[in-house]
Short mmCIF file of C-alpha atoms in Angstrom, two decimals:
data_model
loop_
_atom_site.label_atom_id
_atom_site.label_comp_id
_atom_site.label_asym_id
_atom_site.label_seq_id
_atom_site.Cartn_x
_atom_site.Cartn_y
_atom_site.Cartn_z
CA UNK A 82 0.00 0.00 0.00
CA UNK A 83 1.15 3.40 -0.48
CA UNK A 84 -0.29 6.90 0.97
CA UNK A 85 -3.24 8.37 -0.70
CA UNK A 86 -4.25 11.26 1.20
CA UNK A 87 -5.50 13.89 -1.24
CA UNK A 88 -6.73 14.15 -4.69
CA UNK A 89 -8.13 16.56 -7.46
CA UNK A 90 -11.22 18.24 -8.06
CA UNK A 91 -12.44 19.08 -10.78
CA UNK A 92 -15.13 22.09 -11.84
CA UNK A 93 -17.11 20.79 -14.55
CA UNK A 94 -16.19 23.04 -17.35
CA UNK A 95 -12.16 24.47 -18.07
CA UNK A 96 -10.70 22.56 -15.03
CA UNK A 97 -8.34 19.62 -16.03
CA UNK A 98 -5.09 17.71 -15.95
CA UNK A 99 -3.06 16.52 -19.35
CA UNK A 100 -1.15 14.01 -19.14
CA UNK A 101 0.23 14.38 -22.76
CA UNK A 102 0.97 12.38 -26.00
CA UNK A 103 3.97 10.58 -25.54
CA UNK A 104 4.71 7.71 -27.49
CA UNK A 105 3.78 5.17 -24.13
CA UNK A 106 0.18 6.54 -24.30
CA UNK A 107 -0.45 5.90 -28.05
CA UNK A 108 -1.37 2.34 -27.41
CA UNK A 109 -2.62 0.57 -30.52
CA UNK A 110 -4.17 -2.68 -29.08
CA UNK A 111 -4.85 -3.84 -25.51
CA UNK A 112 -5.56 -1.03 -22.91
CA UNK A 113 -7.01 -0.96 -19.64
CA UNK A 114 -7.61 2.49 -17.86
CA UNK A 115 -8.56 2.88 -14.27
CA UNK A 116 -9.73 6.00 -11.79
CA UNK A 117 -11.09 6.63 -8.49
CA UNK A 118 -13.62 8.83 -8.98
CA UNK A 119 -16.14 10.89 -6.49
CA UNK A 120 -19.15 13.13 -7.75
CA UNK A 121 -22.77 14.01 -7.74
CA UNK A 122 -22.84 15.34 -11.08
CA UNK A 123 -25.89 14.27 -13.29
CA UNK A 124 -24.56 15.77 -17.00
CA UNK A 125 -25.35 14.04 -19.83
CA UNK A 126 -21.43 14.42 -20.55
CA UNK A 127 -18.80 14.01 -17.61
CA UNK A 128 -15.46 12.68 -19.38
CA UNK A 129 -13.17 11.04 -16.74
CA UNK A 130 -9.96 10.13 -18.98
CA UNK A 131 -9.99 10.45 -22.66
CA UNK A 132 -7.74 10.36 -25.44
CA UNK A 133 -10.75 11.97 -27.69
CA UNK A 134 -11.47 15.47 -29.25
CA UNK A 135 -15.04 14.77 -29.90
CA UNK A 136 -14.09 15.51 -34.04
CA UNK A 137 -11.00 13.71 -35.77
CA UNK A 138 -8.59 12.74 -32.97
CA UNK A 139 -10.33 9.65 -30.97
CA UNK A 140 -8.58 6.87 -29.57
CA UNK A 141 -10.40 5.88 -26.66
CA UNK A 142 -12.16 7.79 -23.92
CA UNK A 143 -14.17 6.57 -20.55
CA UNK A 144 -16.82 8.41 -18.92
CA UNK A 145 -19.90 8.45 -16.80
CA UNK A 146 -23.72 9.77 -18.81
CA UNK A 147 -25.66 11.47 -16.02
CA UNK A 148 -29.43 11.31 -15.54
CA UNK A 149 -29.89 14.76 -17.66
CA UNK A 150 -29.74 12.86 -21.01
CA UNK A 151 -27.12 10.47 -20.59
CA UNK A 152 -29.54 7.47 -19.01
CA UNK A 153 -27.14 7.23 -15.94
CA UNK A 154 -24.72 5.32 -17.32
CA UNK A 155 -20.97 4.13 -17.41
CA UNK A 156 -19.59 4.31 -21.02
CA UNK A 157 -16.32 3.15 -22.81
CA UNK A 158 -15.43 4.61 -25.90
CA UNK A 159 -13.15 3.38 -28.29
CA UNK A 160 -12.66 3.98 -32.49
CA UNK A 161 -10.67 1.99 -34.55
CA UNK A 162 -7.91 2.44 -36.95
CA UNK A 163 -10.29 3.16 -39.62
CA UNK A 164 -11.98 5.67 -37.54
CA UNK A 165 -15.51 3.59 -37.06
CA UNK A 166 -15.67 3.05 -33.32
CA UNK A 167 -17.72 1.09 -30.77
CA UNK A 168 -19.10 1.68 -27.31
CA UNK A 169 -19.45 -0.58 -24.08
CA UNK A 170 -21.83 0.84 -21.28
CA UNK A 171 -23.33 -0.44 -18.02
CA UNK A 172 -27.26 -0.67 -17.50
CA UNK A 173 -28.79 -0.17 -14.17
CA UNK A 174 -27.79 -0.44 -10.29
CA UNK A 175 -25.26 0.08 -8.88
CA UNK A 176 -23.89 1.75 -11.89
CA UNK A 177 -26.57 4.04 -12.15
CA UNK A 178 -25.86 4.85 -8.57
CA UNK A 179 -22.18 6.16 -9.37
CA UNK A 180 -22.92 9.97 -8.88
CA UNK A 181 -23.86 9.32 -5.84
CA UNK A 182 -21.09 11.53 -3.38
CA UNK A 183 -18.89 8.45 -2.79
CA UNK A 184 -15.82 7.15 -3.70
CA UNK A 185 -15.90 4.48 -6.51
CA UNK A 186 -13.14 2.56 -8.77
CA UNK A 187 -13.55 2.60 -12.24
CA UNK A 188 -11.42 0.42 -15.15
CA UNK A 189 -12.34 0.07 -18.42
CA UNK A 190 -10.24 -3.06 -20.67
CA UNK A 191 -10.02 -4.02 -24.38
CA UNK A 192 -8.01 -6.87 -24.94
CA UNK A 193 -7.32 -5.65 -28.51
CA UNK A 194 -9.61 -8.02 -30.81
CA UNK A 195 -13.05 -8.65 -31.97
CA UNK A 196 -13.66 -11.65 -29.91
CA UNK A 197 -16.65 -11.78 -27.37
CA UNK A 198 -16.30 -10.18 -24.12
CA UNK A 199 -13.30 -8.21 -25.95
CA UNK A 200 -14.17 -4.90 -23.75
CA UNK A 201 -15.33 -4.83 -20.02
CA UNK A 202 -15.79 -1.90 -18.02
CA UNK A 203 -15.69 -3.04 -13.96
CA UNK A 204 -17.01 -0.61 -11.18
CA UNK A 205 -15.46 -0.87 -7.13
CA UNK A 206 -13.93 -4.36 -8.31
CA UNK A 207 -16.69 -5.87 -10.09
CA UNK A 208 -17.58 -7.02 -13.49
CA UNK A 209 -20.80 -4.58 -14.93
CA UNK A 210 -20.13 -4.79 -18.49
CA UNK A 211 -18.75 -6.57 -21.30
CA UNK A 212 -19.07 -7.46 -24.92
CA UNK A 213 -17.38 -7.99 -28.42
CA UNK A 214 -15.95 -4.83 -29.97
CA UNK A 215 -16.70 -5.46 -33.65
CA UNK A 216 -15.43 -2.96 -36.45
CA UNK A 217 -14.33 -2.76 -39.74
CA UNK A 218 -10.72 -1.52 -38.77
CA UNK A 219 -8.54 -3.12 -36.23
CA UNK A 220 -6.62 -2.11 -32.73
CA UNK A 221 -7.24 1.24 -31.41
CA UNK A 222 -6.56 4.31 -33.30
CA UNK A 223 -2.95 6.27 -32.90
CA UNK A 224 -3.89 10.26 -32.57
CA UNK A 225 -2.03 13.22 -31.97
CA UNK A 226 -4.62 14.07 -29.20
CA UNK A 227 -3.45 14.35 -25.06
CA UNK A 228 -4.92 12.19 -23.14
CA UNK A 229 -6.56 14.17 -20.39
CA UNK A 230 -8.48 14.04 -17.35
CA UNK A 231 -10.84 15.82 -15.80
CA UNK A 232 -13.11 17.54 -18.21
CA UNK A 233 -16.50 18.54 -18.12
CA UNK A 234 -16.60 16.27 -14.66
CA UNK A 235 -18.10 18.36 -11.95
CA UNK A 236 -16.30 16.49 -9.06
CA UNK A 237 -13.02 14.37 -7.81
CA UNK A 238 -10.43 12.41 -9.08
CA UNK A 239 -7.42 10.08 -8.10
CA UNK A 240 -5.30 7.24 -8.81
CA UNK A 241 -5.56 7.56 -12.64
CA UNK A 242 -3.40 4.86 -14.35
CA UNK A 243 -3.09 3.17 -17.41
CA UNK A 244 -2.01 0.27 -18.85
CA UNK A 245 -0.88 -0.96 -22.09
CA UNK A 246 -2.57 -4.62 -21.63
CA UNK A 247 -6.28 -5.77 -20.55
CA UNK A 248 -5.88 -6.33 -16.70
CA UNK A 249 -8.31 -9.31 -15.91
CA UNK A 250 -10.79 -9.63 -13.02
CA UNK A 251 -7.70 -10.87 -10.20
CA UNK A 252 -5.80 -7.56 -10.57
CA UNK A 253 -8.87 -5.71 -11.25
CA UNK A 254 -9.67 -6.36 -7.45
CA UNK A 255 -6.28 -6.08 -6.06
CA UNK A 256 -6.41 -2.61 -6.89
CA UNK A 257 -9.95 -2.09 -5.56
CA UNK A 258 -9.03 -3.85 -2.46
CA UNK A 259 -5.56 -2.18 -1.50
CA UNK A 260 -7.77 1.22 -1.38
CA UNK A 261 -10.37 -0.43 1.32
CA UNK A 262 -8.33 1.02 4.25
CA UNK A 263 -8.77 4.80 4.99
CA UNK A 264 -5.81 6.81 3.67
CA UNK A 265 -4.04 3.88 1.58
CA UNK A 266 -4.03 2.96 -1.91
CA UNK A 267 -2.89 -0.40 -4.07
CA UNK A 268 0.99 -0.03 -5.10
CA UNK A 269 0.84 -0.02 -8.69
CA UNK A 270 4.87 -1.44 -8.56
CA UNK A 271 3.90 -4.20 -6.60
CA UNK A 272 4.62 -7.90 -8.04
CA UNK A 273 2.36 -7.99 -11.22
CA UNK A 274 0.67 -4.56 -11.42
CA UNK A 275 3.80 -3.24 -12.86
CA UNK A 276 3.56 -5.33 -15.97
CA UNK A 277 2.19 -2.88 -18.80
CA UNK A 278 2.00 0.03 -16.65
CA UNK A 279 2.62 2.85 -18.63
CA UNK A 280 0.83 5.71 -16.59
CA UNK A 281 0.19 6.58 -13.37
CA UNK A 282 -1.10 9.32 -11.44
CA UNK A 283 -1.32 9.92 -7.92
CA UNK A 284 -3.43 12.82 -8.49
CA UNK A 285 -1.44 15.40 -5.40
CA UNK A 286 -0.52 12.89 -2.89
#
């Protein structure tokens, strides 16, 4: 465990951190991005990390669709090398719960094909989502775009990190447990989190 006594908040509208385009971040296949995230916001558009200008640079991007035309919903984003894209979203409680004032975990995973269950999105350690990500290009597509956190979310965030593999379900909760004690989060550089790591932000501790 490592110290995790602070994080960021975020306005809603020009607040945000970058965390660049270097060449680690332009991942091309398998991806998994994860975020501790705390808000009451019910927009119909509250990005939490993206790699996405909403017009010719999109890669990837992961966000939450409040009640105010968004159906209350987790989404994943992610277009294709031919620019056609696909989305992955949760339906219902407790997902539909996340704006709720609490801390909750967030990872999103593509394991960089078209086969079933390619994409999964998992909220405070458990599986909500998954399904085949089926498009006429293939891998993710390489953009000149930052990838940044933070915008238009009306709220807190910490522990971003990303990986350049799909993390499965095991180290999905190892992370989501070594946060259950007050003040402590899961060591990224422990024995098998490293692996793919290619990102990680502590967010001000």
């Amino acid at each position: 465990l490592v110290d995790n006594n602070f994080a960021l908040s975020f306005n809603g509208t020009d607040e945000y951190v970058s965390a660049g385009n270097s060449t680690t971040l332009d991942i091309a296949s398998t991806i998994t991005i994860s975020a501790w995230v705390k808000t009451t916001d019910q927009d119909s558009i509250n990005n939490i990390v993206k790699k996405d200008d909403a017009a010719n640079n999109r890669s990837w991007n992961i966000s939450w669709r409040g009640s105010t035309g968004g159906g209350s919903r987790l989404v994943f984003w992610n277009w294709s090398t031919d620019g056609t894209y696909n989305y992955l979203y949760t339906t219902g409680a407790p997902a539909s719960n996340f704006a709720d004032g609490n801390w909750h975990h967030v990872i999103a995973t593509y394991d960089g094909t078209a086969d079933t269950n390619g994409a999964k999105i998992y909220l405070d350690g458990v599986l909500m989502s998954q399904g085949a990500v089926s498009r006429a290009g293939t891998g993710l597509k390489i953009t000149t775009e930052p990838v940044l956190i933070g915008t238009d979310l009306n709220g807190d965030i910490d522990e971003v990190a990303i990986w350049s593999r799909a993390l499965d379900s095991t180290d999905v909760q190892r992370i989501y447990n070594g946060s259950s004690t007050s003040g402590k989060a899961a060591n990224l550089f422990s024995t098998g989190l490293s692996n793919g790591l290619v990102y990680w932000n502590r967010m001000g501790d």
